[in-house]
Each structure stands twice: as C-alpha cells, then as structure tokens.
C-alpha cells in the first residue's frame, strides 16, 4: 500500500485537502474529491508530479442537483487515483483534459451525449455514442430520463 | 492528385460494434482516418441501474461475445469489493482458469482472422480447429462455449473435478505443440514477415500518448499488463512473463499474441497444480451496502475497467464500463496513417477479431467530381491480396506448405 498512501499524503499536504475526503479502501486504490476550481491543478500534479500517466476512463454521475465526474488515472505500478469533482447540473460546464490525455476524447464525448455535460475545448468531431438525430435535451444517464421519453419522437 | 475520401461501414463489424470509418486517400496512401461509433450502443449502463445486481451480472456478461468472462469478472470484482465478500480461493482459481481459456480462444481466433485477411487461409483453418479444442474445454467446464455463466457473487457456480483438471493438462500439451509451430511460422516465414512488417505502425511514444492497451500497446513496447501490475483473481500466485515487442506493427502484434498463448498454457498448468481444495462460493447479500469500487481486468484485448457505485439497495446506483477497444481507438487512427488502402483489412483485423464479413460495403466518392462507386468488402479483400501478389508477397506456396506440415 506504499504508493496509494504516499499519494494520499502528498496530495493532502500539497493542496491542503481534508484527509477525510481521501480514502484508500484497499491496496492500489485512492479516491479523492476536490472542488472544481481546484480540479485542473490537482489533475496536473497527479499526472506530471506523481506520474499517473494512464487515463483508465471518466465516469459521470447524476446526483440530482449536480453532476459528478470521476477521472480514473493509473500509475504504471497498478495504483489508480479516482479524482472526483462536481459541477452544478444547471450549468454543467467542464474544461477538456484532451490536452493532457488525447485518448480522453471518447470519454468526454460520452459525458456530453449521455449526461449533458458541456465540455469546453473538446476537439471537433463526430458525436459519440448516440445517433445523429437523437432528440435535443435528452440525456439517457440522467436519473430522470426514462425510455418512454423517446415515444413519439421522430 | 486530389485526395479521395472512402467511407467504410457502418455495417462493418470489424470491431465490437458496427463502425464507420472515413478514410482519406492520396493515391493509395492513407492520409487520415475519421471514425463514427456507437451504432450498437445498447444502453447497458442505464439498464444496469434498473436491474438487480444478479440480473445486471448476466447482462454485463453479454457486453461482448468473446470477452464475456472478462466483463462479468470485472463487474463482479467491483461488487464483491463493495460488499466485502471473501471469495474462496478455489473459486478465484476457477475464475482464473476460465479467464486464461478465454484468452486462448480469443487469440487463436484472432490468429486465424489475421491469416485470412492476408490470404493465408491455411492458418485460419488450423488455428480455428485448435480453437475448437479450447471451446470444447470451456463447454465441458462451464456448460457453454461462450457466455459461460460460471460467475456468481461470492464465487463460481460450478466446481471443477479432478478428472477435468487432468484433462486440462492434456489439452495444454496439444495446444502448446500446435502453437510452437505457429510461432515458428510467424517468426521465420519470409512471406509472413514481409507482409506484416511495417504495416499499421504505432510508435512507442504514440502508443503511450494515445493510451493503447493490451497486445496493441505491448507490441509497441508498452510494458503494462493488469494481471501483473494490479493483480486480481489468482494471478499473484502464479508466474508469467508479460510479452512485449519492439516491432510496433502488425508483425509485432502477431508475435505478442502467439507469445501470450504460450504463457497462458503455462499459467493453466500452474493453476491446476496449485488449486486449493475447499468451497467454491460464499453467500452473498441481495442488497449491497453503499460504497464504490473500481475494478480492472486484463481482457484478451487489453485493460477492461468497471466502476460500480452502490447505494444500499439491490440495484446499483451507477455502473460504468470501459471496454478495451474504446481505449485503442485513437491508436487505430494513428496506425492507418501512411499505410496503403490494401492494408486496411489487416490493420483493422489486428485490433480485434470480431470480424464477420457480411453486409459490408466500401463506397468510393471521388472528391473532385462527386462520382460514386461501391466496393464490397470481399472486393477490397481481393484487391488487397492482388496488390501484394504483384509486390511479390503471395501466400499460395505457404498455404500448400503448411497444409503438408500440419497433416495429422
């Protein structure tokens, strides 16, 4: 558990984070939560400072009033930091991380299509994964979305 | 010469889902590739939120037809971690055995498809015959050729008998013998080396930058394997080498996969020798306590990632699935650059073996005057074989030679 606990300690000290909000549930897993204002700074340190160089994926969650995003970033030694942040659902705007992880583009497009996040700086390209002509404003992974909402949509 | 754009797909099951590739050509050289995905988006993540854990487990097993055990195990590991279930060691061993058999079935299938795409059909016939040996073994152990249904929360649904374990060892001997010959063919036959070398080049730097996973990354010398780096199941108890290669092309991807087959045979022998006695399941609750877990698994195609968030009920709050192919897609676009149209079939095949050649069209739209032509996948395949035959790379002799050698 050396690396996970070391990462926890370093992140807590460097960014003045509450250690209650950083958990190490088992070997090689770190979960932490940061306000969005601090997110980019922490992510850059995780990638460049702590050398977590592989983006596993980005998970998006609908929490009612807000949308949460978890960036799962892995170290070559098998440790994964799950960096969670949230933005209000009324204005779900994120900055792209494709400048750090070019392969994050598919994961960010999923957040746009399935959860209705707005990702600023996302490179132009085809939408993913929903089809062309999918009705505007319908985001299937939001909790209030039901399959029936597609009835009658042409 | 003006650039020409060729759309391939979307009825193109080269990868897991139907996909649409738009390839920009200058003459015969590929300038760039654009992708459109999601034609087969089935809403499994949403569906998991509306089903109980056990229902979701069977659904998740159907994310992929080949890596079914990979997805089911990756999901179940996350849920078991949240529930704090201590899965009996014998169950972990059985899951690992099925996991490695699945890798053999996937890699042997891939080897045949790769052979077919370059006109080496004898290799397809032989490796698929060997794959049947693996499929029969899986059917005998689990009751099914694919979608094995061996997993359940807290363990596995079937034990493996002493006779079955002994049978497994005999099967490994047969497969190892055959694979040794494939390695000889793959690494020494000039026809194969000339056809695959330099095709679908992905530099080490690009592989790292674009997050390539599995054999695709390892053939560009990315020394990463979840089985070693983030051990799960019984992988920490056994010894194996992570096969990497520095060719950075389809030739390297072939060597990595045949090398991994040999490792899998050795792993099965170790698992059979070490499998502990004891129960194969513990009782799992129907409602899972609130919590979250991230699970990783080395599927035949690379790192599979599942994130599960539980809310204390019998249904998950959120299930996030990232299959290995999605992680490799950015690399695919890069591999296409500066290759020839004739290499499209093998480059696509080198990513993934789910390749059924039906309902496939290539539409050629001349960019300068908008005239349209259509090419079937078979025609593109034939064009690819003919183009290479003219360059002096012809598999006719090799097919005959291998047929003679492998007659048993």
mmCIF file of N, CA and C in Angstrom, chain A residues 17-143:
data_model
loop_
_atom_site.group_PDB
_atom_site.id
_atom_site.type_symbol
_atom_site.label_atom_id
_atom_site.label_comp_id
_atom_site.label_asym_id
_atom_site.label_seq_id
_atom_site.Cartn_x
_atom_site.Cartn_y
_atom_site.Cartn_z
ATOM 1 N N UNK A 17 -5.840 19.415 1.383
ATOM 2 C CA UNK A 17 -7.122 18.712 1.330
ATOM 3 C C UNK A 17 -7.404 18.026 2.664
ATOM 4 N N UNK A 18 -8.676 17.921 2.950
ATOM 5 C CA UNK A 18 -9.131 17.246 4.152
ATOM 6 C C UNK A 18 -8.893 15.738 3.966
ATOM 7 N N UNK A 19 -8.093 15.131 4.865
ATOM 8 C CA UNK A 19 -7.779 13.706 4.686
ATOM 9 C C UNK A 19 -9.028 12.816 4.783
ATOM 10 N N UNK A 20 -10.071 13.363 5.400
ATOM 11 C CA UNK A 20 -11.344 12.628 5.451
ATOM 12 C C UNK A 20 -11.899 12.385 4.048
ATOM 13 N N UNK A 21 -11.540 13.288 3.148
ATOM 14 C CA UNK A 21 -12.092 13.215 1.795
ATOM 15 C C UNK A 21 -11.210 12.404 0.845
ATOM 16 N N UNK A 22 -10.122 11.866 1.396
ATOM 17 C CA UNK A 22 -9.275 10.996 0.569
ATOM 18 C C UNK A 22 -9.330 9.609 1.184
ATOM 19 N N UNK A 23 -9.803 8.645 0.422
ATOM 20 C CA UNK A 23 -9.857 7.311 1.013
ATOM 21 C C UNK A 23 -8.977 6.339 0.235
ATOM 22 N N UNK A 24 -8.426 5.400 0.987
ATOM 23 C CA UNK A 24 -7.642 4.322 0.388
ATOM 24 C C UNK A 24 -8.328 3.027 0.827
ATOM 25 N N UNK A 25 -9.379 2.610 0.088
ATOM 26 C CA UNK A 25 -10.176 1.472 0.547
ATOM 27 C C UNK A 25 -9.414 0.147 0.516
ATOM 28 N N UNK A 26 -8.424 0.057 -0.357
ATOM 29 C CA UNK A 26 -7.618 -1.167 -0.415
ATOM 30 C C UNK A 26 -6.309 -0.828 -1.122
ATOM 31 N N UNK A 27 -5.431 -1.805 -1.215
ATOM 32 C CA UNK A 27 -4.159 -1.570 -1.886
ATOM 33 C C UNK A 27 -4.406 -1.063 -3.300
ATOM 34 N N UNK A 28 -3.608 -0.100 -3.722
ATOM 35 C CA UNK A 28 -3.610 0.431 -5.094
ATOM 36 C C UNK A 28 -4.875 1.194 -5.488
ATOM 37 N N UNK A 29 -5.678 1.641 -4.537
ATOM 38 C CA UNK A 29 -6.854 2.435 -4.889
ATOM 39 C C UNK A 29 -6.921 3.682 -4.007
ATOM 40 N N UNK A 30 -7.033 4.844 -4.662
ATOM 41 C CA UNK A 30 -7.203 6.112 -3.942
ATOM 42 C C UNK A 30 -8.426 6.802 -4.518
ATOM 43 N N UNK A 31 -9.338 7.223 -3.648
ATOM 44 C CA UNK A 31 -10.485 8.010 -4.092
ATOM 45 C C UNK A 31 -10.388 9.371 -3.435
ATOM 46 N N UNK A 32 -10.426 10.445 -4.212
ATOM 47 C CA UNK A 32 -10.485 11.749 -3.573
ATOM 48 C C UNK A 32 -11.370 12.696 -4.331
ATOM 49 N N UNK A 33 -11.804 13.706 -3.579
ATOM 50 C CA UNK A 33 -12.806 14.610 -4.085
ATOM 51 C C UNK A 33 -12.246 16.010 -3.982
ATOM 52 N N UNK A 34 -12.323 16.774 -5.069
ATOM 53 C CA UNK A 34 -11.852 18.159 -4.991
ATOM 54 C C UNK A 34 -12.893 19.081 -5.615
ATOM 55 N N UNK A 35 -12.972 20.350 -5.121
ATOM 56 C CA UNK A 35 -13.874 21.293 -5.769
ATOM 57 C C UNK A 35 -13.411 21.544 -7.206
ATOM 58 N N UNK A 36 -14.340 21.887 -8.099
ATOM 59 C CA UNK A 36 -13.951 22.011 -9.497
ATOM 60 C C UNK A 36 -12.891 23.088 -9.714
ATOM 61 N N UNK A 37 -12.923 24.152 -8.902
ATOM 62 C CA UNK A 37 -11.943 25.234 -9.059
ATOM 63 C C UNK A 37 -10.511 24.712 -8.904
ATOM 64 N N UNK A 38 -10.367 23.663 -8.108
ATOM 65 C CA UNK A 38 -9.034 23.133 -7.821
ATOM 66 C C UNK A 38 -8.687 21.935 -8.705
ATOM 67 N N UNK A 39 -9.681 21.430 -9.437
ATOM 68 C CA UNK A 39 -9.549 20.149 -10.137
ATOM 69 C C UNK A 39 -8.357 20.090 -11.094
ATOM 70 N N UNK A 40 -8.263 21.078 -11.974
ATOM 71 C CA UNK A 40 -7.231 21.048 -13.014
ATOM 72 C C UNK A 40 -5.822 20.993 -12.409
ATOM 73 N N UNK A 41 -5.651 21.815 -11.366
ATOM 74 C CA UNK A 41 -4.360 21.886 -10.675
ATOM 75 C C UNK A 41 -3.982 20.518 -10.073
ATOM 76 N N UNK A 42 -4.968 19.888 -9.425
ATOM 77 C CA UNK A 42 -4.706 18.586 -8.799
ATOM 78 C C UNK A 42 -4.434 17.531 -9.874
ATOM 79 N N UNK A 43 -5.227 17.547 -10.933
ATOM 80 C CA UNK A 43 -5.035 16.559 -12.001
ATOM 81 C C UNK A 43 -3.630 16.697 -12.603
ATOM 82 N N UNK A 44 -3.225 17.940 -12.859
ATOM 83 C CA UNK A 44 -1.902 18.152 -13.452
ATOM 84 C C UNK A 44 -0.811 17.608 -12.538
ATOM 85 N N UNK A 45 -0.996 17.799 -11.231
ATOM 86 C CA UNK A 45 0.013 17.282 -10.308
ATOM 87 C C UNK A 45 0.003 15.749 -10.272
ATOM 88 N N UNK A 46 -1.190 15.168 -10.319
ATOM 89 C CA UNK A 46 -1.300 13.701 -10.324
ATOM 90 C C UNK A 46 -0.582 13.131 -11.552
ATOM 91 N N UNK A 47 -0.777 13.775 -12.694
ATOM 92 C CA UNK A 47 -0.197 13.267 -13.941
ATOM 93 C C UNK A 47 1.305 13.564 -14.011
ATOM 94 N N UNK A 48 1.667 14.837 -13.812
ATOM 95 C CA UNK A 48 3.067 15.218 -14.025
ATOM 96 C C UNK A 48 3.936 15.031 -12.792
ATOM 97 N N UNK A 49 3.383 15.335 -11.616
ATOM 98 C CA UNK A 49 4.166 15.229 -10.395
ATOM 99 C C UNK A 49 4.239 13.795 -9.896
ATOM 100 N N UNK A 50 3.071 13.137 -9.792
ATOM 101 C CA UNK A 50 3.048 11.777 -9.238
ATOM 102 C C UNK A 50 3.193 10.707 -10.318
ATOM 103 N N UNK A 51 3.219 11.132 -11.589
ATOM 104 C CA UNK A 51 3.451 10.224 -12.725
ATOM 105 C C UNK A 51 2.360 9.173 -12.917
ATOM 106 N N UNK A 52 1.111 9.583 -12.741
ATOM 107 C CA UNK A 52 -0.014 8.718 -13.093
ATOM 108 C C UNK A 52 -0.327 9.053 -14.554
ATOM 109 N N UNK A 53 0.151 8.213 -15.469
ATOM 110 C CA UNK A 53 0.174 8.601 -16.880
ATOM 111 C C UNK A 53 -0.890 7.929 -17.748
ATOM 112 N N UNK A 54 -1.729 7.095 -17.168
ATOM 113 C CA UNK A 54 -2.714 6.384 -17.995
ATOM 114 C C UNK A 54 -4.136 6.715 -17.536
ATOM 115 N N UNK A 55 -4.930 7.256 -18.462
ATOM 116 C CA UNK A 55 -6.325 7.553 -18.141
ATOM 117 C C UNK A 55 -7.151 6.295 -18.396
ATOM 118 N N UNK A 56 -7.696 5.707 -17.312
ATOM 119 C CA UNK A 56 -8.494 4.481 -17.483
ATOM 120 C C UNK A 56 -9.827 4.831 -18.131
ATOM 121 N N UNK A 57 -10.516 5.785 -17.557
ATOM 122 C CA UNK A 57 -11.775 6.262 -18.124
ATOM 123 C C UNK A 57 -12.278 7.437 -17.287
ATOM 124 N N UNK A 58 -13.394 8.030 -17.706
ATOM 125 C CA UNK A 58 -14.050 9.062 -16.898
ATOM 126 C C UNK A 58 -15.470 8.584 -16.633
ATOM 127 N N UNK A 59 -15.874 8.549 -15.361
ATOM 128 C CA UNK A 59 -17.234 8.160 -15.014
ATOM 129 C C UNK A 59 -18.038 9.428 -14.732
ATOM 130 N N UNK A 60 -19.219 9.521 -15.276
ATOM 131 C CA UNK A 60 -20.104 10.647 -14.973
ATOM 132 C C UNK A 60 -21.287 10.159 -14.159
ATOM 133 N N UNK A 61 -21.712 10.938 -13.168
ATOM 134 C CA UNK A 61 -22.847 10.540 -12.332
ATOM 135 C C UNK A 61 -23.828 11.695 -12.197
ATOM 136 N N UNK A 62 -25.117 11.361 -12.211
ATOM 137 C CA UNK A 62 -26.154 12.353 -11.956
ATOM 138 C C UNK A 62 -26.492 12.280 -10.473
ATOM 139 N N UNK A 63 -26.255 13.392 -9.760
ATOM 140 C CA UNK A 63 -26.521 13.396 -8.313
ATOM 141 C C UNK A 63 -27.707 14.280 -7.951
ATOM 142 N N UNK A 64 -28.562 14.555 -8.904
ATOM 143 C CA UNK A 64 -29.711 15.411 -8.602
ATOM 144 C C UNK A 64 -29.408 16.858 -8.912
ATOM 145 N N UNK A 65 -28.856 17.577 -7.898
ATOM 146 C CA UNK A 65 -28.548 18.994 -8.094
ATOM 147 C C UNK A 65 -27.260 19.207 -8.881
ATOM 148 N N UNK A 66 -26.403 18.203 -8.876
ATOM 149 C CA UNK A 66 -25.122 18.374 -9.552
ATOM 150 C C UNK A 66 -24.765 17.146 -10.385
ATOM 151 N N UNK A 67 -23.811 17.349 -11.259
ATOM 152 C CA UNK A 67 -23.238 16.221 -12.000
ATOM 153 C C UNK A 67 -21.841 15.997 -11.441
ATOM 154 N N UNK A 68 -21.525 14.730 -11.154
ATOM 155 C CA UNK A 68 -20.188 14.413 -10.641
ATOM 156 C C UNK A 68 -19.406 13.711 -11.733
ATOM 157 N N UNK A 69 -18.099 13.935 -11.727
ATOM 158 C CA UNK A 69 -17.230 13.306 -12.720
ATOM 159 C C UNK A 69 -16.043 12.701 -12.004
ATOM 160 N N UNK A 70 -15.756 11.451 -12.307
ATOM 161 C CA UNK A 70 -14.617 10.792 -11.678
ATOM 162 C C UNK A 70 -13.603 10.445 -12.758
ATOM 163 N N UNK A 71 -12.412 11.009 -12.631
ATOM 164 C CA UNK A 71 -11.337 10.738 -13.584
ATOM 165 C C UNK A 71 -10.453 9.656 -12.972
ATOM 166 N N UNK A 72 -10.464 8.464 -13.586
ATOM 167 C CA UNK A 72 -9.678 7.345 -13.058
ATOM 168 C C UNK A 72 -8.331 7.327 -13.769
ATOM 169 N N UNK A 73 -7.269 7.635 -13.028
ATOM 170 C CA UNK A 73 -5.945 7.755 -13.632
ATOM 171 C C UNK A 73 -4.996 6.742 -12.981
ATOM 172 N N UNK A 74 -4.285 5.967 -13.826
ATOM 173 C CA UNK A 74 -3.477 4.869 -13.287
ATOM 174 C C UNK A 74 -1.984 5.126 -13.390
ATOM 175 N N UNK A 75 -1.266 4.598 -12.415
ATOM 176 C CA UNK A 75 0.196 4.612 -12.380
ATOM 177 C C UNK A 75 0.677 3.281 -12.951
ATOM 178 N N UNK A 76 1.905 3.266 -13.457
ATOM 179 C CA UNK A 76 2.446 2.014 -14.013
ATOM 180 C C UNK A 76 2.538 0.919 -12.956
ATOM 181 N N UNK A 77 2.590 1.285 -11.653
ATOM 182 C CA UNK A 77 2.694 0.253 -10.611
ATOM 183 C C UNK A 77 1.340 -0.336 -10.227
ATOM 184 N N UNK A 78 0.275 0.075 -10.940
ATOM 185 C CA UNK A 78 -1.033 -0.516 -10.676
ATOM 186 C C UNK A 78 -1.941 0.314 -9.784
ATOM 187 N N UNK A 79 -1.411 1.392 -9.191
ATOM 188 C CA UNK A 79 -2.244 2.254 -8.356
ATOM 189 C C UNK A 79 -3.152 3.121 -9.232
ATOM 190 N N UNK A 80 -4.404 3.262 -8.809
ATOM 191 C CA UNK A 80 -5.336 4.104 -9.563
ATOM 192 C C UNK A 80 -5.896 5.185 -8.644
ATOM 193 N N UNK A 81 -5.757 6.436 -9.069
ATOM 194 C CA UNK A 81 -6.387 7.541 -8.338
ATOM 195 C C UNK A 81 -7.699 7.865 -9.029
ATOM 196 N N UNK A 82 -8.788 7.852 -8.275
ATOM 197 C CA UNK A 82 -10.076 8.252 -8.824
ATOM 198 C C UNK A 82 -10.368 9.649 -8.302
ATOM 199 N N UNK A 83 -10.191 10.617 -9.173
ATOM 200 C CA UNK A 83 -10.296 12.025 -8.797
ATOM 201 C C UNK A 83 -11.698 12.517 -9.136
ATOM 202 N N UNK A 84 -12.454 12.818 -8.075
ATOM 203 C CA UNK A 84 -13.855 13.177 -8.288
ATOM 204 C C UNK A 84 -14.054 14.677 -8.131
ATOM 205 N N UNK A 85 -14.906 15.240 -8.989
ATOM 206 C CA UNK A 85 -15.234 16.657 -8.868
ATOM 207 C C UNK A 85 -16.684 16.813 -9.308
ATOM 208 N N UNK A 86 -17.298 17.946 -8.952
ATOM 209 C CA UNK A 86 -18.688 18.105 -9.399
ATOM 210 C C UNK A 86 -18.995 19.530 -9.820
ATOM 211 N N UNK A 87 -19.971 19.650 -10.712
ATOM 212 C CA UNK A 87 -20.416 20.972 -11.166
ATOM 213 C C UNK A 87 -21.940 21.005 -11.071
ATOM 214 N N UNK A 88 -22.525 22.204 -10.894
ATOM 215 C CA UNK A 88 -23.995 22.247 -10.787
ATOM 216 C C UNK A 88 -24.664 21.773 -12.079
ATOM 217 N N UNK A 89 -25.772 21.030 -11.918
ATOM 218 C CA UNK A 89 -26.452 20.486 -13.093
ATOM 219 C C UNK A 89 -27.032 21.605 -13.957
ATOM 220 N N UNK A 90 -27.336 22.738 -13.330
ATOM 221 C CA UNK A 90 -27.916 23.852 -14.084
ATOM 222 C C UNK A 90 -26.897 24.439 -15.068
ATOM 223 N N UNK A 91 -25.613 24.367 -14.714
ATOM 224 C CA UNK A 91 -24.567 24.878 -15.617
ATOM 225 C C UNK A 91 -23.411 23.884 -15.635
ATOM 226 N N UNK A 92 -23.632 22.732 -16.290
ATOM 227 C CA UNK A 92 -22.621 21.657 -16.210
ATOM 228 C C UNK A 92 -21.464 21.855 -17.188
ATOM 229 N N UNK A 93 -20.606 22.819 -16.875
ATOM 230 C CA UNK A 93 -19.518 23.134 -17.804
ATOM 231 C C UNK A 93 -18.189 22.609 -17.269
ATOM 232 N N UNK A 94 -17.467 21.903 -18.132
ATOM 233 C CA UNK A 94 -16.149 21.362 -17.789
ATOM 234 C C UNK A 94 -15.134 21.845 -18.814
ATOM 235 N N UNK A 95 -13.877 21.871 -18.423
ATOM 236 C CA UNK A 95 -12.809 22.116 -19.406
ATOM 237 C C UNK A 95 -12.296 20.753 -19.867
ATOM 238 N N UNK A 96 -11.955 20.664 -21.126
ATOM 239 C CA UNK A 96 -11.455 19.392 -21.644
ATOM 240 C C UNK A 96 -10.115 19.036 -20.994
ATOM 241 N N UNK A 97 -9.824 17.732 -20.940
ATOM 242 C CA UNK A 97 -8.491 17.313 -20.486
ATOM 243 C C UNK A 97 -7.752 16.636 -21.641
ATOM 244 N N UNK A 98 -8.273 16.804 -22.866
ATOM 245 C CA UNK A 98 -7.643 16.130 -24.008
ATOM 246 C C UNK A 98 -6.256 16.693 -24.325
ATOM 247 N N UNK A 99 -5.929 17.884 -23.768
ATOM 248 C CA UNK A 99 -4.563 18.381 -23.949
ATOM 249 C C UNK A 99 -3.583 17.541 -23.126
ATOM 250 N N UNK A 100 -4.059 16.966 -22.014
ATOM 251 C CA UNK A 100 -3.208 16.090 -21.199
ATOM 252 C C UNK A 100 -3.318 14.652 -21.697
ATOM 253 N N UNK A 101 -4.539 14.193 -21.910
ATOM 254 C CA UNK A 101 -4.793 12.828 -22.378
ATOM 255 C C UNK A 101 -5.556 12.877 -23.706
ATOM 256 N N UNK A 102 -4.854 12.772 -24.846
ATOM 257 C CA UNK A 102 -5.562 12.829 -26.133
ATOM 258 C C UNK A 102 -6.606 11.710 -26.272
ATOM 259 N N UNK A 103 -6.370 10.591 -25.568
ATOM 260 C CA UNK A 103 -7.319 9.480 -25.669
ATOM 261 C C UNK A 103 -8.574 9.713 -24.834
ATOM 262 N N UNK A 104 -8.630 10.830 -24.116
ATOM 263 C CA UNK A 104 -9.818 11.109 -23.306
ATOM 264 C C UNK A 104 -10.995 11.593 -24.135
ATOM 265 N N UNK A 105 -10.774 11.796 -25.429
ATOM 266 C CA UNK A 105 -11.812 12.397 -26.261
ATOM 267 C C UNK A 105 -13.091 11.553 -26.297
ATOM 268 N N UNK A 106 -12.958 10.222 -26.395
ATOM 269 C CA UNK A 106 -14.164 9.369 -26.411
ATOM 270 C C UNK A 106 -14.906 9.453 -25.083
ATOM 271 N N UNK A 107 -14.142 9.505 -23.984
ATOM 272 C CA UNK A 107 -14.774 9.530 -22.664
ATOM 273 C C UNK A 107 -15.503 10.859 -22.443
ATOM 274 N N UNK A 108 -14.916 11.956 -22.946
ATOM 275 C CA UNK A 108 -15.570 13.257 -22.787
ATOM 276 C C UNK A 108 -16.818 13.355 -23.666
ATOM 277 N N UNK A 109 -16.753 12.748 -24.856
ATOM 278 C CA UNK A 109 -17.947 12.764 -25.712
ATOM 279 C C UNK A 109 -19.096 11.994 -25.056
ATOM 280 N N UNK A 110 -18.744 10.931 -24.320
ATOM 281 C CA UNK A 110 -19.783 10.184 -23.588
ATOM 282 C C UNK A 110 -20.459 11.083 -22.561
ATOM 283 N N UNK A 111 -19.666 11.910 -21.862
ATOM 284 C CA UNK A 111 -20.236 12.798 -20.850
ATOM 285 C C UNK A 111 -21.192 13.793 -21.494
ATOM 286 N N UNK A 112 -20.829 14.250 -22.693
ATOM 287 C CA UNK A 112 -21.659 15.218 -23.414
ATOM 288 C C UNK A 112 -22.973 14.564 -23.825
ATOM 289 N N UNK A 113 -22.900 13.387 -24.463
ATOM 290 C CA UNK A 113 -24.098 12.747 -25.003
ATOM 291 C C UNK A 113 -24.985 12.152 -23.918
ATOM 292 N N UNK A 114 -24.383 11.487 -22.958
ATOM 293 C CA UNK A 114 -25.181 10.688 -22.023
ATOM 294 C C UNK A 114 -25.599 11.449 -20.775
ATOM 295 N N UNK A 115 -24.831 12.496 -20.408
ATOM 296 C CA UNK A 115 -25.163 13.219 -19.178
ATOM 297 C C UNK A 115 -25.423 14.704 -19.414
ATOM 298 N N UNK A 116 -25.205 15.170 -20.637
ATOM 299 C CA UNK A 116 -25.481 16.572 -20.925
ATOM 300 C C UNK A 116 -24.454 17.524 -20.356
ATOM 301 N N UNK A 117 -23.207 17.071 -20.174
ATOM 302 C CA UNK A 117 -22.159 17.993 -19.742
ATOM 303 C C UNK A 117 -21.750 18.834 -20.949
ATOM 304 N N UNK A 118 -21.268 20.047 -20.685
ATOM 305 C CA UNK A 118 -20.693 20.835 -21.780
ATOM 306 C C UNK A 118 -19.186 20.851 -21.576
ATOM 307 N N UNK A 119 -18.455 20.296 -22.529
ATOM 308 C CA UNK A 119 -17.009 20.214 -22.356
ATOM 309 C C UNK A 119 -16.352 21.243 -23.261
ATOM 310 N N UNK A 120 -15.782 22.287 -22.647
ATOM 311 C CA UNK A 120 -15.153 23.347 -23.438
ATOM 312 C C UNK A 120 -13.774 22.908 -23.910
ATOM 313 N N UNK A 121 -13.506 23.147 -25.201
ATOM 314 C CA UNK A 121 -12.202 22.798 -25.746
ATOM 315 C C UNK A 121 -12.139 21.400 -26.332
ATOM 316 N N UNK A 122 -13.264 20.669 -26.294
ATOM 317 C CA UNK A 122 -13.305 19.321 -26.869
ATOM 318 C C UNK A 122 -13.112 19.430 -28.382
ATOM 319 N N UNK A 123 -12.154 18.684 -28.959
ATOM 320 C CA UNK A 123 -11.908 18.794 -30.393
ATOM 321 C C UNK A 123 -13.166 18.490 -31.212
ATOM 322 N N UNK A 124 -13.300 19.171 -32.350
ATOM 323 C CA UNK A 124 -14.451 18.923 -33.218
ATOM 324 C C UNK A 124 -14.413 17.485 -33.711
ATOM 325 N N UNK A 125 -15.568 16.915 -33.998
ATOM 326 C CA UNK A 125 -15.604 15.538 -34.494
ATOM 327 C C UNK A 125 -17.002 14.977 -34.359
ATOM 328 N N UNK A 126 -17.142 13.706 -34.751
ATOM 329 C CA UNK A 126 -18.448 13.063 -34.682
ATOM 330 C C UNK A 126 -18.894 12.880 -33.243
ATOM 331 N N UNK A 127 -20.215 12.933 -33.030
ATOM 332 C CA UNK A 127 -20.718 12.690 -31.687
ATOM 333 C C UNK A 127 -20.537 11.209 -31.343
ATOM 334 N N UNK A 128 -20.564 10.909 -30.049
ATOM 335 C CA UNK A 128 -20.441 9.539 -29.585
ATOM 336 C C UNK A 128 -21.102 9.453 -28.215
ATOM 337 N N UNK A 129 -21.857 8.435 -27.896
ATOM 338 C CA UNK A 129 -22.221 7.283 -28.716
ATOM 339 C C UNK A 129 -23.626 7.364 -29.314
ATOM 340 N N UNK A 130 -24.378 8.431 -29.074
ATOM 341 C CA UNK A 130 -25.773 8.456 -29.536
ATOM 342 C C UNK A 130 -25.848 8.764 -31.027
ATOM 343 N N UNK A 131 -26.957 8.373 -31.661
ATOM 344 C CA UNK A 131 -27.080 8.567 -33.109
ATOM 345 C C UNK A 131 -27.375 10.018 -33.495
ATOM 346 N N UNK A 132 -27.089 10.341 -34.751
ATOM 347 C CA UNK A 132 -27.498 11.631 -35.290
ATOM 348 C C UNK A 132 -29.021 11.685 -35.162
ATOM 349 N N UNK A 133 -29.550 12.867 -34.867
ATOM 350 C CA UNK A 133 -30.995 12.976 -34.795
ATOM 351 C C UNK A 133 -31.564 12.557 -33.450
ATOM 352 N N UNK A 134 -30.715 12.249 -32.486
ATOM 353 C CA UNK A 134 -31.196 11.981 -31.116
ATOM 354 C C UNK A 134 -31.807 13.281 -30.589
ATOM 355 N N UNK A 135 -32.980 13.215 -29.946
ATOM 356 C CA UNK A 135 -33.625 14.477 -29.556
ATOM 357 C C UNK A 135 -32.772 15.324 -28.609
ATOM 358 N N UNK A 136 -32.761 16.624 -28.851
ATOM 359 C CA UNK A 136 -32.001 17.551 -28.007
ATOM 360 C C UNK A 136 -32.513 17.508 -26.576
ATOM 361 N N UNK A 137 -31.618 17.686 -25.661
ATOM 362 C CA UNK A 137 -32.023 17.805 -24.260
ATOM 363 C C UNK A 137 -32.374 16.486 -23.591
ATOM 364 N N UNK A 138 -32.196 15.368 -24.281
ATOM 365 C CA UNK A 138 -32.444 14.066 -23.641
ATOM 366 C C UNK A 138 -31.105 13.399 -23.351
ATOM 367 N N UNK A 139 -30.850 13.203 -22.063
ATOM 368 C CA UNK A 139 -29.564 12.628 -21.647
ATOM 369 C C UNK A 139 -29.823 11.335 -20.894
ATOM 370 N N UNK A 140 -29.621 10.191 -21.548
ATOM 371 C CA UNK A 140 -30.078 8.911 -21.003
ATOM 372 C C UNK A 140 -29.511 8.516 -19.642
ATOM 373 N N UNK A 141 -28.323 8.988 -19.294
ATOM 374 C CA UNK A 141 -27.802 8.549 -17.995
ATOM 375 C C UNK A 141 -28.236 9.461 -16.848
ATOM 376 N N UNK A 142 -29.019 10.500 -17.154
ATOM 377 C CA UNK A 142 -29.575 11.281 -16.047
ATOM 378 C C UNK A 142 -30.680 10.466 -15.395
ATOM 379 N N UNK A 143 -30.828 10.638 -14.091
ATOM 380 C CA UNK A 143 -31.747 9.779 -13.337
ATOM 381 C C UNK A 143 -33.201 9.994 -13.739
#
